[in-house]
Short mmCIF file of C-alpha atoms in Angstrom, two decimals:
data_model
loop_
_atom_site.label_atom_id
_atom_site.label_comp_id
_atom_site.label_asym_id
_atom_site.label_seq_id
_atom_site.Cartn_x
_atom_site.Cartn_y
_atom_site.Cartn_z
CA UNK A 1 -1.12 1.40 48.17
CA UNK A 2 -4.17 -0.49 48.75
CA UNK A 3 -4.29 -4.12 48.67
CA UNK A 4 -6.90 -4.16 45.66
CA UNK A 5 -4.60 -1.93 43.58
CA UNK A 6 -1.73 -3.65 44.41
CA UNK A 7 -3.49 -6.73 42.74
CA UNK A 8 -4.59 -5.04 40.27
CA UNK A 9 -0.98 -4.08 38.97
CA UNK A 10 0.24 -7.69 39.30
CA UNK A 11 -2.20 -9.02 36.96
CA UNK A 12 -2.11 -6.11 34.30
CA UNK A 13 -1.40 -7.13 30.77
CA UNK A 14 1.99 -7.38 30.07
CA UNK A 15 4.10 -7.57 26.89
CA UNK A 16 7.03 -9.71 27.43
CA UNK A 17 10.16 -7.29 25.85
CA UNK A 18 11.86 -9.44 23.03
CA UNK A 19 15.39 -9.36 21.21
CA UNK A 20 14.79 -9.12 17.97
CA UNK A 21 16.78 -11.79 15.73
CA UNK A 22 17.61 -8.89 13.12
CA UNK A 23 17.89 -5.79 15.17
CA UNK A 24 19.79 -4.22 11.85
CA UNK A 25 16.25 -4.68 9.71
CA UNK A 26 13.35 -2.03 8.96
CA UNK A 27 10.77 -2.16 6.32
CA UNK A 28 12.32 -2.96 3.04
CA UNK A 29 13.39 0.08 0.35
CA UNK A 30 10.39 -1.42 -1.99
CA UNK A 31 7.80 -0.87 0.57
CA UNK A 32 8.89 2.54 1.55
CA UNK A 33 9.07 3.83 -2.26
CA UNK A 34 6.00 2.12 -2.97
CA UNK A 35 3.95 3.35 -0.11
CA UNK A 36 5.37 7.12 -1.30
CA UNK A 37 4.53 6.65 -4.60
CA UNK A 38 0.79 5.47 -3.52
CA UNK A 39 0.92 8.40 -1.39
CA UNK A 40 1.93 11.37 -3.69
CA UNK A 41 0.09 9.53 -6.71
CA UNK A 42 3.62 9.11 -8.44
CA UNK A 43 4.37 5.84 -11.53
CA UNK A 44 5.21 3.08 -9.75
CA UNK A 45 8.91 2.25 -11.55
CA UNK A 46 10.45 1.15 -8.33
CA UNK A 47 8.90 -1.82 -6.88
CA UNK A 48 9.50 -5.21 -9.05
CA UNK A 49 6.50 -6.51 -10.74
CA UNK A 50 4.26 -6.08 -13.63
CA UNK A 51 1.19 -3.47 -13.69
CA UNK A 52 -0.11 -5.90 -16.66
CA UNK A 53 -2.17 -8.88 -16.69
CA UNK A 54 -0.86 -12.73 -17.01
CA UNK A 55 -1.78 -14.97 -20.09
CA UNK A 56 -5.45 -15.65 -19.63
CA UNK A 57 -5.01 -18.93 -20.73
CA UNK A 58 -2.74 -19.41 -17.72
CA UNK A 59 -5.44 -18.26 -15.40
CA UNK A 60 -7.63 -20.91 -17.33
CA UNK A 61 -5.58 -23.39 -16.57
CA UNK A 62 -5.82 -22.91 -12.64
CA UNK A 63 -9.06 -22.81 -12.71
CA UNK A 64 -9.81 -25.75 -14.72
CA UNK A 65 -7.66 -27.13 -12.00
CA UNK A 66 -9.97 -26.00 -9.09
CA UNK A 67 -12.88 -27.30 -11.19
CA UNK A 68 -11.28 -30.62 -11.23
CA UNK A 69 -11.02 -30.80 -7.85
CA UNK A 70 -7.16 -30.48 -7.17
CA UNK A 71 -7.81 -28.28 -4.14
CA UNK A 72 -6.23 -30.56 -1.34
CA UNK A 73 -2.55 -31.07 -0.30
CA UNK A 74 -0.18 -31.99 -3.38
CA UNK A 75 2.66 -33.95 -2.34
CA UNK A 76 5.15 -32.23 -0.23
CA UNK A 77 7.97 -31.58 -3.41
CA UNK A 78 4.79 -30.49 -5.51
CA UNK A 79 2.75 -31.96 -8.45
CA UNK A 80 5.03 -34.60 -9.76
CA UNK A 81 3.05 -33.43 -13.58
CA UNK A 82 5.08 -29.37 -12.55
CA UNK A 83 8.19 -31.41 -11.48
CA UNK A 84 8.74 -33.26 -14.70
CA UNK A 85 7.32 -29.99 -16.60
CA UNK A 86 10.33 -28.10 -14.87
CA UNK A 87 12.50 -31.17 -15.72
CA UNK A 88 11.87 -31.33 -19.14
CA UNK A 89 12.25 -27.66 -19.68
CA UNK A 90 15.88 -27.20 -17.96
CA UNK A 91 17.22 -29.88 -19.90
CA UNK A 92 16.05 -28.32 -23.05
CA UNK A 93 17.13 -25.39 -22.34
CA UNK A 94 20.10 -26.18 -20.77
CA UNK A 95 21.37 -29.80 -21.61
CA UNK A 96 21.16 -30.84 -17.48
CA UNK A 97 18.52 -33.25 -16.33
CA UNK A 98 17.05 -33.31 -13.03
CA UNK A 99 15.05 -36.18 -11.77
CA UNK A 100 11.93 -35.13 -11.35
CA UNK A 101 11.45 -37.66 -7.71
CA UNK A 102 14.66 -36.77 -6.42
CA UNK A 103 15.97 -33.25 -7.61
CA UNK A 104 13.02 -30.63 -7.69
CA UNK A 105 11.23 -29.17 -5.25
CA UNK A 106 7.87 -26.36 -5.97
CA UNK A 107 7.95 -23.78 -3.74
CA UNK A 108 6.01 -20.67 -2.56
CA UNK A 109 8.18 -18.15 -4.29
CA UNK A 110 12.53 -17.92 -4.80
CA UNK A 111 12.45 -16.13 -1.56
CA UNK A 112 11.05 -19.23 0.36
CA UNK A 113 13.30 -21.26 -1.67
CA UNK A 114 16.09 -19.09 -0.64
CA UNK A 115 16.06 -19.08 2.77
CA UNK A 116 15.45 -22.55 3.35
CA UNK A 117 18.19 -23.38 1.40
CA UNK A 118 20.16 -21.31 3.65
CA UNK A 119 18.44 -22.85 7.03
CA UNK A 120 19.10 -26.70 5.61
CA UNK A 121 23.54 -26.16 4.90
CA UNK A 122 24.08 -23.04 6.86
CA UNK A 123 25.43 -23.36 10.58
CA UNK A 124 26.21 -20.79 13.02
CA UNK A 125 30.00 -19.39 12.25
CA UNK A 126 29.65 -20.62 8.50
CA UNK A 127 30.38 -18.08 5.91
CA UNK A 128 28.40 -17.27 2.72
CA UNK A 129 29.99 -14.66 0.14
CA UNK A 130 27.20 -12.55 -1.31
CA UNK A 131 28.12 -10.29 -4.01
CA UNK A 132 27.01 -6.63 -3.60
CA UNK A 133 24.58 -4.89 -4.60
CA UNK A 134 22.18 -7.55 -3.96
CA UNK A 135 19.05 -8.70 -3.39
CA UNK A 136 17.93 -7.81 0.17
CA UNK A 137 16.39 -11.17 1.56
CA UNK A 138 19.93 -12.70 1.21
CA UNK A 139 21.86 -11.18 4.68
CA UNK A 140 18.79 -11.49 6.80
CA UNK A 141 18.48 -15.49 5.72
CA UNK A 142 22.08 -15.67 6.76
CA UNK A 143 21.67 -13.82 10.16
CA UNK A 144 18.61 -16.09 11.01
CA UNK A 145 20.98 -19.71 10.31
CA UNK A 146 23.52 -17.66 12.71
CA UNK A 147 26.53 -17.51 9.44
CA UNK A 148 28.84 -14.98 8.60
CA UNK A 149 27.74 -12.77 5.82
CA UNK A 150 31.14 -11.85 3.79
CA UNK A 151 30.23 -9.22 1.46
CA UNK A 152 32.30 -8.87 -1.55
CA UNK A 153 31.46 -5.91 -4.12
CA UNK A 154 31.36 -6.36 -8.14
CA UNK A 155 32.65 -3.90 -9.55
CA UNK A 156 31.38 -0.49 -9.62
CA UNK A 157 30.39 1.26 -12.57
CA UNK A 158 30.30 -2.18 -14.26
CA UNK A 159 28.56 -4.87 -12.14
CA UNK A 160 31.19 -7.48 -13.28
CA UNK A 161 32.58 -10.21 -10.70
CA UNK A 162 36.06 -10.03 -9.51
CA UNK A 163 37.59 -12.77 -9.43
CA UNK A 164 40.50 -11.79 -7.49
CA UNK A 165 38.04 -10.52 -4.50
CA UNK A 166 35.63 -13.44 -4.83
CA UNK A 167 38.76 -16.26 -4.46
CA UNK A 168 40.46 -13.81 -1.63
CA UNK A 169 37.00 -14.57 -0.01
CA UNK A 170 37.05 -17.78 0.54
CA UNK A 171 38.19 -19.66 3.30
CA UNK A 172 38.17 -23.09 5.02
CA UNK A 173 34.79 -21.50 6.97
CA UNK A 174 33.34 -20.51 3.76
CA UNK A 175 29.56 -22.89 3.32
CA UNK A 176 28.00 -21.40 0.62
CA UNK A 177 28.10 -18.37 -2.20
CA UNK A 178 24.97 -16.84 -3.51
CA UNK A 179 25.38 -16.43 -7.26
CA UNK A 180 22.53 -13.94 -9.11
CA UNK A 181 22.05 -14.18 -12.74
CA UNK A 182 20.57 -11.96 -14.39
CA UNK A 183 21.17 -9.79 -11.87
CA UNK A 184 19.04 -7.78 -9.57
CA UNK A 185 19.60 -4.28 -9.46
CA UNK A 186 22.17 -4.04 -12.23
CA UNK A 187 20.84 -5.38 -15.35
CA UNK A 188 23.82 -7.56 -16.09
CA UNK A 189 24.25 -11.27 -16.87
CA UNK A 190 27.30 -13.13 -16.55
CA UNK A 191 29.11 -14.54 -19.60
CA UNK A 192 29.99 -17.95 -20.33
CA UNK A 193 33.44 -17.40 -19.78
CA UNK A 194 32.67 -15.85 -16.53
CA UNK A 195 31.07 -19.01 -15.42
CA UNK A 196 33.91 -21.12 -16.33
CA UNK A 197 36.10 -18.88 -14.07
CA UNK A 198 33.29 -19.50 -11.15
CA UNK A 199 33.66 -23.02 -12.11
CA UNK A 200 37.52 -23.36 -11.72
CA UNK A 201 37.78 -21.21 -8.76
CA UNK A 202 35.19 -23.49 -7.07
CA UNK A 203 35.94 -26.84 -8.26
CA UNK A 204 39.23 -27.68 -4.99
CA UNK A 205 36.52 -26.34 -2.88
CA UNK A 206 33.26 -28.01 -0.99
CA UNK A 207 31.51 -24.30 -1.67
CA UNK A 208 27.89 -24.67 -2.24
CA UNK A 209 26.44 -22.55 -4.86
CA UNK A 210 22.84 -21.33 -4.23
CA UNK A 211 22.07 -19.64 -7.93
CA UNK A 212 19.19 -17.08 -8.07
CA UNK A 213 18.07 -17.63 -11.65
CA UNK A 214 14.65 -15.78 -11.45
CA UNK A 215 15.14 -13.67 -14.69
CA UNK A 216 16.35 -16.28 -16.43
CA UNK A 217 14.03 -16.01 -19.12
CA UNK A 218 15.15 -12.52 -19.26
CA UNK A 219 18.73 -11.67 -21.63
CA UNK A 220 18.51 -9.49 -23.97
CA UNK A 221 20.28 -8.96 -27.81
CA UNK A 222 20.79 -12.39 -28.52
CA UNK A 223 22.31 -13.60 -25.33
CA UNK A 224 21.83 -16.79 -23.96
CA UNK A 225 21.32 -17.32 -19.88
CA UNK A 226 24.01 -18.93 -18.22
CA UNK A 227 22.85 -20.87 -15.81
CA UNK A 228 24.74 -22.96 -13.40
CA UNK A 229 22.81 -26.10 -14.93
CA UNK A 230 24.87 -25.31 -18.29
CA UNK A 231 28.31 -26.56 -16.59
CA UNK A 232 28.46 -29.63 -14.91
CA UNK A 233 31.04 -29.04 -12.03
CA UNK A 234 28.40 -26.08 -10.91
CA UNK A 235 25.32 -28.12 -10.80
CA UNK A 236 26.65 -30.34 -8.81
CA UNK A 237 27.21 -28.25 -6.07
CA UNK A 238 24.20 -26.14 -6.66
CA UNK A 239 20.77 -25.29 -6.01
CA UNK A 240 19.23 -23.12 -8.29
CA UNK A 241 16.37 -21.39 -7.95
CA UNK A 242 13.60 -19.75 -10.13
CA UNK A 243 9.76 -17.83 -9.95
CA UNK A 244 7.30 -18.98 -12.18
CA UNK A 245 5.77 -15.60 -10.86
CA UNK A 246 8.29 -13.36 -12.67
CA UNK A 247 8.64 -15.27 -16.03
CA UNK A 248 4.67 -15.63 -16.31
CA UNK A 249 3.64 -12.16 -14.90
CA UNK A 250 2.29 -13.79 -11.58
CA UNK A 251 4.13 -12.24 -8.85
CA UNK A 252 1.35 -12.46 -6.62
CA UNK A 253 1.05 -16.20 -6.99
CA UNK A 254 4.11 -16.96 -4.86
CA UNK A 255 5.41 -20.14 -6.71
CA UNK A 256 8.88 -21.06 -7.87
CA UNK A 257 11.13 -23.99 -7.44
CA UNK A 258 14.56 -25.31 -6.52
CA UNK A 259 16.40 -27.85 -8.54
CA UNK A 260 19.51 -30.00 -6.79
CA UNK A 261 21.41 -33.12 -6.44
CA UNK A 262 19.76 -35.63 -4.53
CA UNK A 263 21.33 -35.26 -1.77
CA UNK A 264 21.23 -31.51 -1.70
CA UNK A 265 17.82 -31.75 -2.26
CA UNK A 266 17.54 -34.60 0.58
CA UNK A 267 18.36 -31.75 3.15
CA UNK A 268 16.69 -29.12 1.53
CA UNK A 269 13.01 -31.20 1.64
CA UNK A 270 13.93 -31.66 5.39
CA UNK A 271 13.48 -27.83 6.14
CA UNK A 272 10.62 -27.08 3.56
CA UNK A 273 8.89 -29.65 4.74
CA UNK A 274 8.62 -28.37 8.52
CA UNK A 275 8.54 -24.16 6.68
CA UNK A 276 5.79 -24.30 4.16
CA UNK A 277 5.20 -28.27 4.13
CA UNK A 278 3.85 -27.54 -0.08
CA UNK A 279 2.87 -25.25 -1.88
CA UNK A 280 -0.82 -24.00 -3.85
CA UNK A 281 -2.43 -26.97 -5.42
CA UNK A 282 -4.37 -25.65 -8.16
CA UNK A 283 -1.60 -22.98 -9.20
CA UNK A 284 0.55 -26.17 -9.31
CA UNK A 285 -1.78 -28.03 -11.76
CA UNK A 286 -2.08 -25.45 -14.00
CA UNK A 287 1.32 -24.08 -14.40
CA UNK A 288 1.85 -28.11 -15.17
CA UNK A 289 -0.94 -27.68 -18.20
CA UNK A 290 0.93 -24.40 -19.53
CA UNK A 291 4.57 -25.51 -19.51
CA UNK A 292 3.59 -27.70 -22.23
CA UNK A 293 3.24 -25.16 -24.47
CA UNK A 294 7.07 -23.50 -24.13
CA UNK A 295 6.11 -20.39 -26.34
CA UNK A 296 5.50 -18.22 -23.62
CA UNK A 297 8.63 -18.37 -21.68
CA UNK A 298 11.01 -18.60 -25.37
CA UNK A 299 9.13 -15.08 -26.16
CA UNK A 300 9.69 -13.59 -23.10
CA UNK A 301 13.33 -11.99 -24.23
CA UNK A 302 11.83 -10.49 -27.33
CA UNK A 303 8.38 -9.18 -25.13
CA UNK A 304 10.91 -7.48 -22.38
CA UNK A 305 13.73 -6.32 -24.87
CA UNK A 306 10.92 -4.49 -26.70
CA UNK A 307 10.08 -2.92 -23.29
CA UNK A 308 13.58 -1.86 -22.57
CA UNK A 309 14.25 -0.44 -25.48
CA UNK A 310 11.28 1.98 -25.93
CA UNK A 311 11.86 2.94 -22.18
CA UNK A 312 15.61 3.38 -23.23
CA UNK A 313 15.10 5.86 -25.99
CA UNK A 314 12.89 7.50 -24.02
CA UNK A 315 15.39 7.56 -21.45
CA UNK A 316 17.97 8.92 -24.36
CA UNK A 317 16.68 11.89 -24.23
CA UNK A 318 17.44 12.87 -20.49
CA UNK A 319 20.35 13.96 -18.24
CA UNK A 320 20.31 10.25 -17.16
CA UNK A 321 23.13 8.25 -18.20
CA UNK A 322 22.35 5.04 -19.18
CA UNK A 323 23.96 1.79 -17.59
CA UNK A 324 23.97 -1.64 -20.03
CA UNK A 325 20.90 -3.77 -19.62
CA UNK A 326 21.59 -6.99 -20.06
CA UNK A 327 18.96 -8.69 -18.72
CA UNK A 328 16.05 -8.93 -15.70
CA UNK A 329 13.36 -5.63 -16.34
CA UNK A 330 15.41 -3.21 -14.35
CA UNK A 331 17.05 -0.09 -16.31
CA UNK A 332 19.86 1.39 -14.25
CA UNK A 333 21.19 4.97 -14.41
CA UNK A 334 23.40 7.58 -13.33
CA UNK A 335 21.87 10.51 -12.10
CA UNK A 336 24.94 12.15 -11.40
CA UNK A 337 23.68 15.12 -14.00
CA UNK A 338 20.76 15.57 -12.90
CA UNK A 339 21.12 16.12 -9.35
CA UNK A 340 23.57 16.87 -6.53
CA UNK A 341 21.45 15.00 -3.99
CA UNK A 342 22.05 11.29 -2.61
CA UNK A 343 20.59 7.98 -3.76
CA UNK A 344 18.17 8.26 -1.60
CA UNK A 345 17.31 11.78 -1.24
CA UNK A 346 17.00 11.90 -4.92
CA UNK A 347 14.47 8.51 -5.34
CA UNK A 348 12.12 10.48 -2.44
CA UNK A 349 12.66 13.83 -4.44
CA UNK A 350 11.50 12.16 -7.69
CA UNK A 351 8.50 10.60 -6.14
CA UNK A 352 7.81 13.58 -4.62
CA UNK A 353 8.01 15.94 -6.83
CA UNK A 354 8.24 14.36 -10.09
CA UNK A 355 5.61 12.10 -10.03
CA UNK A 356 7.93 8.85 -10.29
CA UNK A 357 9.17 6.85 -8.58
CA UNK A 358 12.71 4.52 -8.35
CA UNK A 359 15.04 2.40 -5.97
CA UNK A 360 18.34 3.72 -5.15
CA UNK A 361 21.05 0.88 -5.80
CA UNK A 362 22.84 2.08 -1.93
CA UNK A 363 19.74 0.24 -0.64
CA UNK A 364 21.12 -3.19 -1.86
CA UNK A 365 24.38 -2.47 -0.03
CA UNK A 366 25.69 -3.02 3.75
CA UNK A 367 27.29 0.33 4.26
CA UNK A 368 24.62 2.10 1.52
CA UNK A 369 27.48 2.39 -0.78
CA UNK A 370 26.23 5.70 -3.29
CA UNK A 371 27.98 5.48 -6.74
CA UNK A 372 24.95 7.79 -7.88
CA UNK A 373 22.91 5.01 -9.49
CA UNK A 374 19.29 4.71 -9.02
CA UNK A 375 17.36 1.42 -10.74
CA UNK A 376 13.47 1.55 -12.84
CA UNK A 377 11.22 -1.41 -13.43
CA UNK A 378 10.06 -0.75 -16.97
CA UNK A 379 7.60 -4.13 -16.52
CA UNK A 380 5.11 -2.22 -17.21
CA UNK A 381 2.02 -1.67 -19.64
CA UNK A 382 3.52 1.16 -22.51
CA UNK A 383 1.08 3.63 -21.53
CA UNK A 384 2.87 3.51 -17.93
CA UNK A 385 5.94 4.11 -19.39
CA UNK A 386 5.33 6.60 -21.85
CA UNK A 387 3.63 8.80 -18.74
CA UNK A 388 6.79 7.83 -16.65
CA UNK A 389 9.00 9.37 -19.73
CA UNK A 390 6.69 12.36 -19.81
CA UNK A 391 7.69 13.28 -16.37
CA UNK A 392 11.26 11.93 -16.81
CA UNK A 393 11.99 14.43 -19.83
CA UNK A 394 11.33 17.76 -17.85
CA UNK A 395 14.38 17.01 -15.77
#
């Protein structure tokens, strides 16, 4: 080999090989269905958000904002005008006040809040319970803050904690629990008494509670939402977390928040800080000028429930058997006479040949557990999901 190739080889570009910090992790369920559904021109029922517009007066309200001027940093926990908005609201709602200074934090969406929540109080060979199915951001945050994910299942058919698993669970190791009400892919929200159970169990312990409330402003039939701000000996070893982006029809916006103790909160501000250091200014100032008016956010049950139900009797009609929706805009149901195939298999055979398109619950499982449940998002205009129950009735 000449000396001038020789050269030439040492200096070529070279990618340095890497070990990946979640070797277990693909692309996500939502962005393979969705990218099938865009390619076989299927209805979009499988991928959570809204195919309908937000409030206008909302998107006045930002823009006002930019008008104004409010397009530079906002203080690191967020508007202090959003904070005491979010303040107010959760202790109407829910009897619990927050200081606005000390105990809320904006962020840029409930899955920023959620993992740094997990980065601030989890340490490598800490373990956090999550209760399967669940939402798929919650093991890879663990993995990244080196814990020990401990899945423990609710119970199929039902979606119901058990108690019995979730205290066999816990151990002196045990940091944390992720708690998800209304819950995402089920439908189901957790009764009072239920929380009082979670409560007691807790209460000899120094488990954290990290409560993903995003659909809180979605139970159905009369229901009120639990949330952990509702009993005291939760909140105080919680951080819950909510999107402004579902309950206002804003997914894209990417802003929620995270309300804590002080001291919780202390730690938590010590990570976001250095993650996403604050969050959209102008979104911040005018989701401040709309909380004034709580209307929008007391309808939202009766707006959704309306939406479930005509999806529902459409649904009625079908082979599918229909699962209780409780809450959140999913509509779960068992397929099991309608098709012989998988989870899976049957979610790509709908899209594919059906023209719609769903999630299959195994996806929201470690070992793809397949009790022959698949999940819709009926958040959609009526038009949508008349078409979708079109296609849905030939089956």
């Amino acid at each position: 080999m000449s000396t001038t190739m020789s050269s030439e080889l040492a200096t070529a570009p070279r990618t340095p090989a890497l070990a990946s910090k979640l070797p277990a992790v693909g692309t996500t369920i939502f962005t393979v269905m969705s990218a099938l559904a865009t390619e076989h021109q299927a209805i979009n029922l499988g991928q959570g958000f809204p195919d309908f517009d937000c409030d206008p007066r909302l998107v006045k309200a930002v823009s006002d904002a930019m008008a104004a001027g409010q397009n530079q940093y906002p203080p690191m926990p967020g508007v202090l005008a959003l904070r005491e908005a979010v303040s107010a609201k959760l202790e109407a709602l829910h009897g619990y006040r927050y200081d606005p200074g000390s105990e809320i934090t904006v962020t840029a969406g409930a899955t920023q809040a959620i993992l740094t929540i997990i980065l601030a109080v989890v340490r490598p060979g800490d373990e956090v319970i999550v209760l399967e199915p669940c939402y798929d951001s919650y093991v890879p945050n663990i993995d990244l803050a080196g814990g020990t994910v401990v899945r423990v299942p609710l119970t199929p058919g039902t979606f119901r904690p058990d108690f019995d698993k979730i205290a066999a669970a816990i151990t002196p190791r045990t940091r944390a629990l992720i708690f998800n009400s209304p819950h995402n892919p089920s439908g189901t929200a957790w009764t009072r008494e239920e929380m009082l159970r979670l409560e007691a169990l807790l209460a000899p312990t120094d488990v954290l509670l990290i409560a993903d409330e995003v659909y809180e402003h979605m139970v159905f039939d009369g229901r009120a939402h639990e949330s952990v701000a509702r009993f005291p000996g939760l909140a105080a070893r919680s951080f819950v977390v909510s999107s402004f982006g579902k309950t206002f029809h804003v997914t894209g916006w990417k802003v929620g928040y995270v309300a804590a103790p002080a001291s919780l909160s202390a730690e938590f501000r010590k990570v976001h800080q250095f993650n996403v250091f604050t969050v959209n200014t102008p979104v911040q100032w005018g989701l401040a000028a709309y909380l004034a008016d709580p209307a929008p956010y007391r309808d939202l049950p009766a707006f959704y429930q309306r939406k479930r139900d005509l999806f529902r009797a459409g649904l009625a009609g079908t082979r599918f058997k229909l699962l209780p929706c409780e809450g959140t805009y999913f509509q779960c149901v068992d397929i099991s006479e309608v098709s012989d195939l998988s989870e899976s298999e049957f979610c790509q055979w709908l899209t594919r040949e059906v023209g719609v398109a769903a999630i299959p619950l195994s996806a929201f499982y470690g070992d793809g557990f397949d009790q022959r449940v698949v999940r819709f998002c009926f958040a959609k205009k009526d038009e949508t999901l008349l078409a979708a129950l079109d296609r849905l009735s030939r089956l």
